[in-house]
XYZ file of C-alpha atoms in Angstrom:
269
model
C 0.000 0.000 0.000
C 1.353 3.400 -0.953
C 2.301 5.400 2.195
C 0.803 8.583 0.734
C -2.463 6.992 -0.405
C -5.443 9.340 -0.213
C -9.187 8.951 -0.253
C -10.977 10.980 -2.933
C -14.339 12.482 -1.971
C -16.658 13.706 -4.750
C -19.833 15.580 -3.854
C -23.026 15.779 -5.882
C -22.293 18.907 -7.942
C -18.822 17.622 -8.826
C -20.193 14.267 -9.977
C -23.042 15.868 -11.906
C -20.666 18.174 -13.772
C -18.615 15.166 -14.919
C -21.550 13.184 -16.327
C -21.680 13.675 -20.077
C -24.780 11.887 -21.514
C -22.934 10.354 -24.465
C -20.183 9.074 -22.182
C -22.775 7.690 -19.760
C -24.525 5.863 -22.616
C -21.221 4.323 -23.696
C -20.325 3.306 -20.129
C -23.696 1.707 -19.444
C -23.549 -0.157 -22.741
C -20.074 -1.440 -21.842
C -21.336 -2.536 -18.417
C -24.195 -4.497 -19.984
C -21.823 -6.184 -22.430
C -19.391 -7.115 -19.651
C -22.236 -8.501 -17.551
C -23.563 -10.565 -20.468
C -20.077 -12.022 -20.942
C -19.708 -12.762 -17.203
C -16.700 -10.427 -17.235
C -18.445 -8.032 -14.893
C -19.859 -9.695 -11.794
C -22.922 -8.593 -9.840
C -22.754 -9.838 -6.244
C -25.838 -10.967 -4.294
C -28.161 -8.088 -3.590
C -29.032 -6.680 -0.172
C -32.421 -4.939 -0.069
C -34.309 -4.510 3.212
C -37.175 -2.431 4.572
C -36.344 -0.205 7.528
C -38.275 0.571 10.689
C -38.341 4.226 9.549
C -40.452 3.373 6.504
C -37.523 3.558 4.121
C -35.784 0.863 2.082
C -32.025 0.302 2.181
C -29.913 -1.741 -0.203
C -26.372 -2.548 -1.283
C -25.424 -3.449 -4.854
C -21.829 -4.570 -5.357
C -19.682 -6.054 -8.076
C -16.328 -6.168 -9.795
C -14.625 -6.196 -13.194
C -11.432 -8.177 -12.747
C -9.887 -7.227 -16.095
C -10.176 -3.533 -15.201
C -9.221 -3.877 -11.510
C -12.590 -2.457 -10.499
C -14.339 -3.252 -7.212
C -17.032 -1.319 -5.448
C -20.571 -0.992 -4.227
C -23.484 1.391 -4.069
C -25.399 1.827 -0.823
C -28.775 3.266 -1.723
C -32.458 3.261 -0.982
C -35.731 5.100 -0.836
C -36.880 7.305 2.026
C -40.413 8.567 1.279
C -40.391 10.842 4.320
C -37.852 13.094 2.591
C -40.375 14.345 0.039
C -42.694 16.303 2.413
C -39.600 18.021 3.805
C -38.525 19.081 0.318
C -35.811 16.437 0.008
C -35.092 13.723 -2.545
C -36.506 10.306 -1.515
C -33.814 8.392 -3.427
C -30.388 8.537 -1.786
C -27.206 6.759 -2.846
C -23.487 6.643 -2.047
C -20.843 4.861 -4.143
C -17.574 3.479 -2.748
C -14.714 2.309 -4.986
C -12.175 -0.074 -3.410
C -8.700 -1.245 -4.393
C -9.242 -4.966 -5.137
C -5.606 -5.757 -4.214
C -5.481 -4.069 -0.800
C -9.086 -3.449 0.219
C -8.283 0.227 0.697
C -11.105 2.665 -0.166
C -10.173 4.768 -3.174
C -13.122 7.079 -3.729
C -16.431 7.983 -2.131
C -18.967 9.526 -4.532
C -22.381 11.037 -4.085
C -24.410 8.374 -5.880
C -27.640 10.231 -6.618
C -26.611 11.723 -9.943
C -24.907 8.505 -11.072
C -27.996 6.456 -10.221
C -30.274 8.849 -12.079
C -28.117 9.057 -15.202
C -27.347 5.350 -15.277
C -31.029 4.438 -15.206
C -31.862 7.033 -17.833
C -29.103 5.712 -20.086
C -30.251 2.121 -19.587
C -33.728 3.146 -20.703
C -32.277 4.931 -23.718
C -30.312 1.858 -24.781
C -33.518 -0.147 -24.631
C -35.278 2.419 -26.792
C -32.453 2.451 -29.341
C -32.497 -1.302 -29.793
C -36.083 -2.342 -29.123
C -38.503 0.527 -29.774
C -39.793 1.238 -33.260
C -37.448 3.613 -35.059
C -40.339 5.892 -36.040
C -41.740 6.183 -32.502
C -43.353 9.628 -32.254
C -45.583 9.527 -29.142
C -44.510 8.808 -25.583
C -46.456 8.478 -22.342
C -44.582 8.719 -19.036
C -45.917 7.936 -15.583
C -44.280 10.238 -13.052
C -42.760 13.718 -13.136
C -39.966 13.435 -10.581
C -36.225 12.970 -11.052
C -36.295 9.592 -12.802
C -39.200 10.498 -15.075
C -37.308 13.608 -16.121
C -34.114 11.796 -17.042
C -36.027 9.076 -18.876
C -37.780 11.642 -21.068
C -34.550 13.569 -21.608
C -32.749 10.471 -22.859
C -35.742 9.403 -24.944
C -35.655 12.748 -26.756
C -31.927 12.229 -27.318
C -32.220 8.772 -28.946
C -35.637 8.859 -30.662
C -35.300 11.348 -33.529
C -39.011 11.250 -34.472
C -40.376 11.765 -30.960
C -42.826 14.681 -31.166
C -45.372 14.307 -28.387
C -45.065 13.506 -24.669
C -48.065 12.854 -22.425
C -47.493 12.500 -18.700
C -49.430 11.191 -15.710
C -48.633 13.078 -12.513
C -48.909 11.814 -8.948
C -51.871 14.072 -8.099
C -53.459 14.207 -11.551
C -52.639 17.907 -11.889
C -50.463 19.656 -14.493
C -46.790 19.987 -13.575
C -45.544 23.259 -15.057
C -41.936 22.664 -13.992
C -41.883 19.276 -15.691
C -43.413 20.657 -18.885
C -40.937 23.541 -19.008
C -38.023 21.115 -19.240
C -39.180 19.717 -22.579
C -41.592 22.203 -24.157
C -38.902 23.481 -26.527
C -38.238 19.965 -27.841
C -41.715 18.485 -28.205
C -45.417 18.918 -27.545
C -46.042 18.014 -23.923
C -49.175 17.898 -21.807
C -50.975 16.178 -18.960
C -52.784 12.947 -19.857
C -56.408 13.319 -18.799
C -57.067 9.600 -19.184
C -54.129 7.282 -18.518
C -55.509 4.357 -20.490
C -56.205 6.500 -23.538
C -52.691 7.964 -23.299
C -51.133 4.491 -23.162
C -53.231 3.298 -26.112
C -52.147 6.275 -28.217
C -48.418 5.959 -27.457
C -45.567 4.195 -29.221
C -43.487 4.221 -26.024
C -44.659 3.998 -22.408
C -42.275 4.750 -19.534
C -43.209 4.021 -15.925
C -41.057 5.868 -13.373
C -43.011 5.735 -10.127
C -42.437 4.277 -6.626
C -44.013 1.022 -7.860
C -47.097 1.030 -5.663
C -49.253 -0.992 -8.053
C -50.527 -1.299 -11.634
C -50.706 2.072 -13.374
C -53.079 1.301 -16.242
C -55.262 -1.451 -17.690
C -53.606 -4.272 -19.592
C -55.844 -3.937 -22.627
C -54.704 -0.323 -23.083
C -51.351 -1.548 -24.399
C -51.427 -1.861 -28.173
C -49.393 -4.246 -30.313
C -45.934 -2.863 -31.026
C -45.795 -0.604 -27.961
C -42.429 -0.407 -26.204
C -42.466 -0.259 -22.392
C -39.592 0.895 -20.171
C -40.395 0.111 -16.529
C -38.010 1.384 -13.859
C -40.032 1.759 -10.652
C -40.140 -1.806 -9.312
C -36.963 -2.171 -7.238
C -38.144 -3.999 -4.098
C -39.976 -7.247 -3.415
C -43.711 -6.695 -3.862
C -43.432 -3.587 -6.050
C -44.924 -3.426 -9.521
C -46.074 -0.912 -12.144
C -47.532 -3.154 -14.861
C -50.972 -4.762 -14.636
C -51.405 -8.539 -14.821
C -51.511 -9.801 -18.394
C -49.049 -7.383 -20.000
C -45.854 -9.385 -19.540
C -47.591 -12.515 -20.779
C -48.263 -10.715 -24.087
C -44.746 -9.322 -24.496
C -42.894 -10.329 -27.641
C -39.602 -9.752 -25.804
C -38.791 -9.244 -22.125
C -35.361 -7.652 -21.645
C -33.903 -6.909 -18.192
C -30.539 -5.642 -16.998
C -30.090 -8.513 -14.526
C -32.387 -11.534 -14.606
C -31.861 -12.614 -10.987
C -32.562 -9.151 -9.601
C -35.572 -8.661 -11.863
C -37.073 -11.936 -10.617
C -36.608 -11.009 -6.962
C -37.138 -7.239 -6.774
C -38.106 -6.049 -10.271
C -41.051 -6.317 -12.607
C -39.894 -9.861 -13.336
C -41.481 -10.925 -10.037
C -44.774 -10.954 -11.897
C -43.544 -12.382 -15.214
C -43.782 -15.887 -16.636
C -40.487 -17.830 -16.311
C -37.728 -16.298 -18.418
C -34.004 -16.863 -18.948
C -31.135 -14.415 -18.896
C -27.810 -13.446 -17.295
């Protein structure tokens, strides 16, 4: 161990300033490829409910060929929202795989947000119809915002965004983020909005089905990011059974804490 070794601390603004969307897309794509080749390992997940009403988890892994080892400690604290705080909180720790010494502690909120947005974008690039023009998003908070931002980046024909807010009311701040890039407005009827959309994105806390199964039309692409704990779901029964393709970032985690809990048996890394 080097006698002058130091621990690097990176706060939220510093991390956010370093996250270039194109670089994030490339990094997330590389991570998926490494995982599919078993070159990047994902260790067993820790995900537990807390007595405070929050959920705490640890996701860890390594990439031996790149001498990478680390974990993200993260979770969801719903009590933060009424106080004006962000419910999702995350911290990333990078570790020297040869010595066990911590190398860097990063604020993980921005990384988590961008990573999930980029993962959704990669799915859209490879699985959504190339001429997709209409999108419906459930949610208007941080993850919904990054999902729409990345969708507008990778879907060149996207012209219209309908959104379903938590309280059913228009969200002027959300609309202002995208009004210069597309037509955007509140969906008055969620099932009609789903039926009229080429792409549906669900970015909610995963409290239950968000729309009726028969609202989903043939050829619709769905990106579902809210189910991250045992018992959570966003899709209604019957949708996954109709899916032509079910693609997840990690099959084991999807089966235990993701939307895959409710899916027919499927294979994957």
